[in-house]
Short mmCIF file of C-alpha atoms in Angstrom, two decimals:
data_model
loop_
_atom_site.label_atom_id
_atom_site.label_comp_id
_atom_site.label_asym_id
_atom_site.label_seq_id
_atom_site.Cartn_x
_atom_site.Cartn_y
_atom_site.Cartn_z
CA ALA A 1333 0.00 0.00 0.00
CA VAL A 1334 0.99 3.63 -0.40
CA ASN A 1335 -0.03 6.59 1.74
CA ALA A 1336 -0.70 9.44 -0.69
CA MET A 1337 -1.25 12.86 0.83
CA VAL A 1338 -3.75 15.11 -0.95
CA ALA A 1339 -1.88 18.20 0.24
CA THR A 1340 1.24 17.34 -1.76
CA ARG A 1341 1.91 19.08 -5.07
CA GLN A 1342 2.03 15.95 -7.20
CA PHE A 1343 -0.68 13.92 -5.47
CA ALA A 1344 -2.34 12.61 -8.65
CA ASP A 1345 1.01 11.79 -10.28
CA ALA A 1346 2.16 9.92 -7.17
CA VAL A 1347 -1.06 7.88 -7.04
CA GLN A 1348 -0.94 7.05 -10.75
CA THR A 1349 2.72 6.04 -10.49
CA ALA A 1350 1.96 3.77 -7.53
CA VAL A 1351 -0.94 2.16 -9.41
CA ALA A 1352 1.24 1.62 -12.51
CA ALA A 1353 3.88 0.02 -10.27
CA GLY A 1354 1.33 -2.50 -8.99
CA VAL A 1355 0.37 -1.16 -5.58
CA ASP A 1356 -2.48 -3.08 -3.91
CA ALA A 1357 -4.01 -0.13 -2.04
CA VAL A 1358 -3.94 3.65 -1.87
CA VAL A 1359 -4.60 5.20 1.52
CA SER A 1360 -5.12 8.94 1.31
CA GLY A 1361 -5.39 11.79 3.78
CA ALA A 1362 -3.88 15.22 4.50
CA GLY A 1363 -6.90 16.69 2.80
CA LEU A 1364 -10.11 15.28 1.37
CA PRO A 1365 -9.34 12.73 -1.37
CA LEU A 1366 -12.53 13.51 -3.25
CA GLU A 1367 -11.12 12.54 -6.67
CA LEU A 1368 -9.18 9.43 -5.56
CA PRO A 1369 -11.32 6.82 -7.39
CA GLY A 1370 -10.93 8.71 -10.66
CA ILE A 1371 -7.18 9.10 -10.19
CA VAL A 1372 -6.74 5.41 -9.35
CA GLY A 1373 -8.90 4.50 -12.35
CA THR A 1374 -9.34 0.81 -11.50
CA THR A 1375 -11.26 -1.26 -8.97
CA ASP A 1376 -8.29 -3.65 -8.83
CA VAL A 1377 -6.62 -1.25 -6.38
CA ALA A 1378 -8.18 -0.82 -2.94
CA ILE A 1379 -8.83 2.78 -1.88
CA ALA A 1380 -9.18 4.18 1.62
CA PRO A 1381 -9.63 7.70 2.94
CA ILE A 1382 -8.08 8.89 6.18
CA VAL A 1383 -10.69 10.89 8.07
CA SER A 1384 -10.93 12.76 11.36
CA SER A 1385 -14.72 12.85 11.69
CA GLY A 1386 -17.95 11.22 10.65
CA ARG A 1387 -18.70 14.32 8.61
CA ALA A 1388 -15.54 13.90 6.54
CA ALA A 1389 -16.28 10.20 6.00
CA LYS A 1390 -19.81 10.97 4.80
CA LEU A 1391 -18.63 13.73 2.45
CA ILE A 1392 -15.96 11.56 0.85
CA LEU A 1393 -18.06 8.40 0.55
CA ARG A 1394 -21.07 10.30 -0.82
CA ARG A 1395 -18.86 11.93 -3.49
CA TRP A 1396 -17.22 8.64 -4.44
CA ALA A 1397 -20.60 6.90 -4.75
CA LYS A 1398 -22.20 9.69 -6.80
CA GLU A 1399 -19.30 10.56 -9.10
CA PHE A 1400 -17.49 7.24 -9.45
CA GLY A 1401 -19.97 4.51 -8.47
CA ARG A 1402 -17.48 3.29 -5.91
CA THR A 1403 -16.96 3.28 -2.16
CA ALA A 1404 -14.02 2.83 0.16
CA ASP A 1405 -12.51 -0.60 0.63
CA PHE A 1406 -11.65 0.48 4.18
CA VAL A 1407 -11.47 3.70 6.20
CA VAL A 1408 -8.76 4.93 8.57
CA ILE A 1409 -9.64 7.34 11.37
CA GLU A 1410 -6.81 9.51 12.64
CA GLY A 1411 -7.53 11.07 15.99
CA CYS A 1412 -5.94 14.22 17.35
CA LYS A 1413 -2.99 12.25 18.75
CA ALA A 1414 -1.84 11.02 15.34
CA GLY A 1415 1.68 12.16 14.52
CA GLY A 1416 1.67 14.97 11.99
CA HIS A 1417 -2.12 14.93 11.69
CA LEU A 1418 -3.59 18.12 10.23
CA GLY A 1419 -7.34 17.49 10.45
CA PHE A 1420 -8.15 19.27 13.71
CA ALA A 1421 -8.44 22.92 14.61
CA GLU A 1422 -6.63 24.03 17.77
CA ASP A 1423 -9.92 24.29 19.67
CA ASP A 1424 -10.71 20.66 18.78
CA LEU A 1425 -7.32 19.58 20.06
CA LEU A 1426 -7.77 21.46 23.30
CA ALA A 1427 -11.32 20.10 23.71
CA GLY A 1428 -9.87 16.62 23.42
CA GLN A 1429 -12.12 14.99 20.82
CA THR A 1430 -11.02 11.38 21.15
CA LEU A 1431 -11.14 8.28 19.02
CA ASP A 1432 -13.89 7.14 21.41
CA ASP A 1433 -15.96 10.08 20.13
CA ILE A 1434 -15.03 9.80 16.46
CA LEU A 1435 -15.27 6.02 15.92
CA PRO A 1436 -19.05 5.69 16.50
CA GLU A 1437 -19.69 8.66 14.19
CA VAL A 1438 -17.64 7.15 11.37
CA LEU A 1439 -19.15 3.68 11.82
CA ALA A 1440 -22.63 5.22 11.55
CA GLU A 1441 -21.71 7.13 8.37
CA VAL A 1442 -20.12 4.06 6.75
CA LYS A 1443 -23.15 1.82 7.32
CA PRO A 1444 -25.36 3.19 4.49
CA PHE A 1445 -22.51 2.76 1.99
CA GLU A 1446 -22.00 -0.83 3.13
CA ALA A 1447 -25.67 -1.45 2.36
CA GLN A 1448 -25.53 0.42 -0.95
CA PHE A 1449 -22.46 -1.42 -2.22
CA GLY A 1450 -23.16 -4.79 -0.60
CA HIS A 1451 -19.90 -5.26 1.28
CA SER A 1452 -18.41 -4.34 4.61
CA ILE A 1453 -16.14 -1.33 4.91
CA PRO A 1454 -13.68 -2.04 7.73
CA VAL A 1455 -12.80 0.97 9.87
CA PHE A 1456 -9.37 1.24 11.50
CA VAL A 1457 -8.30 3.75 14.16
CA ALA A 1458 -4.95 5.50 14.50
CA GLY A 1459 -3.47 8.17 16.70
CA GLY A 1460 -3.10 7.51 20.39
CA VAL A 1461 -3.28 3.71 20.22
CA TYR A 1462 -0.44 2.41 22.37
CA THR A 1463 -1.23 -0.91 24.05
CA GLY A 1464 -2.95 -4.21 23.60
CA ALA A 1465 -5.66 -2.90 25.92
CA ASP A 1466 -6.17 0.04 23.55
CA MET A 1467 -6.49 -2.38 20.64
CA ALA A 1468 -9.03 -4.49 22.52
CA HIS A 1469 -10.98 -1.38 23.51
CA PHE A 1470 -11.32 -0.06 19.96
CA THR A 1471 -12.13 -3.44 18.42
CA ALA A 1472 -14.81 -3.91 21.08
CA MET A 1473 -16.23 -0.54 19.97
CA GLY A 1474 -16.46 -1.83 16.39
CA ALA A 1475 -13.12 -0.98 14.79
CA ALA A 1476 -11.79 -3.66 12.48
CA GLY A 1477 -8.29 -2.96 13.77
CA VAL A 1478 -5.78 -0.30 14.65
CA GLN A 1479 -2.80 1.38 13.06
CA LEU A 1480 0.33 2.04 15.09
CA ALA A 1481 3.26 4.07 13.85
CA THR A 1482 4.96 6.43 16.30
CA ARG A 1483 5.73 3.57 18.68
CA PHE A 1484 7.91 2.04 15.99
CA ILE A 1485 9.99 5.10 15.09
CA THR A 1486 12.61 4.21 17.67
CA THR A 1487 13.14 0.68 16.36
CA TYR A 1488 16.26 -0.42 14.57
CA GLU A 1489 14.27 -1.08 11.41
CA CYS A 1490 13.05 2.53 11.14
CA ASP A 1491 15.25 4.78 9.03
CA ALA A 1492 14.60 7.94 11.07
CA SER A 1493 17.74 9.68 12.27
CA GLN A 1494 19.18 8.52 15.57
CA GLY A 1495 18.86 12.09 16.89
CA TYR A 1496 15.11 12.00 16.30
CA LYS A 1497 14.87 8.56 17.89
CA ASP A 1498 16.79 9.83 20.93
CA VAL A 1499 14.37 12.75 21.39
CA LEU A 1500 11.45 10.31 21.43
CA LEU A 1501 13.22 7.85 23.71
CA ASN A 1502 14.05 10.58 26.23
CA ALA A 1503 10.65 12.34 26.13
CA ARG A 1504 8.54 12.47 29.25
CA PRO A 1505 4.84 13.42 29.57
CA GLU A 1506 5.76 16.81 31.02
CA ASP A 1507 7.71 17.56 27.80
CA VAL A 1508 4.57 17.43 25.64
CA ARG A 1509 2.94 20.75 24.70
CA ILE A 1510 0.86 22.14 21.87
CA ILE A 1511 2.90 24.31 19.55
CA HIS A 1512 0.92 27.18 18.10
CA SER A 1513 1.31 27.35 14.35
CA PRO A 1514 0.71 30.42 12.19
CA VAL A 1515 -0.98 28.15 9.65
CA GLY A 1516 -4.77 28.02 10.22
#
């Protein structure tokens, strides 16, 4: 699979190149991937939006159904704790909208498209999932599974710089703070 970010300059080119190279799935976020089915151009490649709300899921899936006669093969929810996630306003972050809040909304919005297209649309959660207990919690709530990433940055297999790994390894809860960005 490839994670293609809508916000990048050559999003469509990157997706088309991945499809031509034989990728099995395109997962897309960092914006609303409203044109993804048309860019992928084939049902042989699975497509999945990354969303941060039920509203975003509904908007994307409704567009895909209407314009392309297609729905998601799966959906990924990124909560406000996802590394690098851009889908929340500062007020939302401070209010603490959690995956516990978002997951039921997305599951409810996915249901009509499962009925319309006659197949399940698994929903996965990401961002703030750390333990086996977290995994059990979210699957009990209806998630098909979870995505973990940040926890693996410090592993030998990850090609992040050792300096970055050291910052993560030495971080303590009191070190965490929201950095105000001039970008709105």
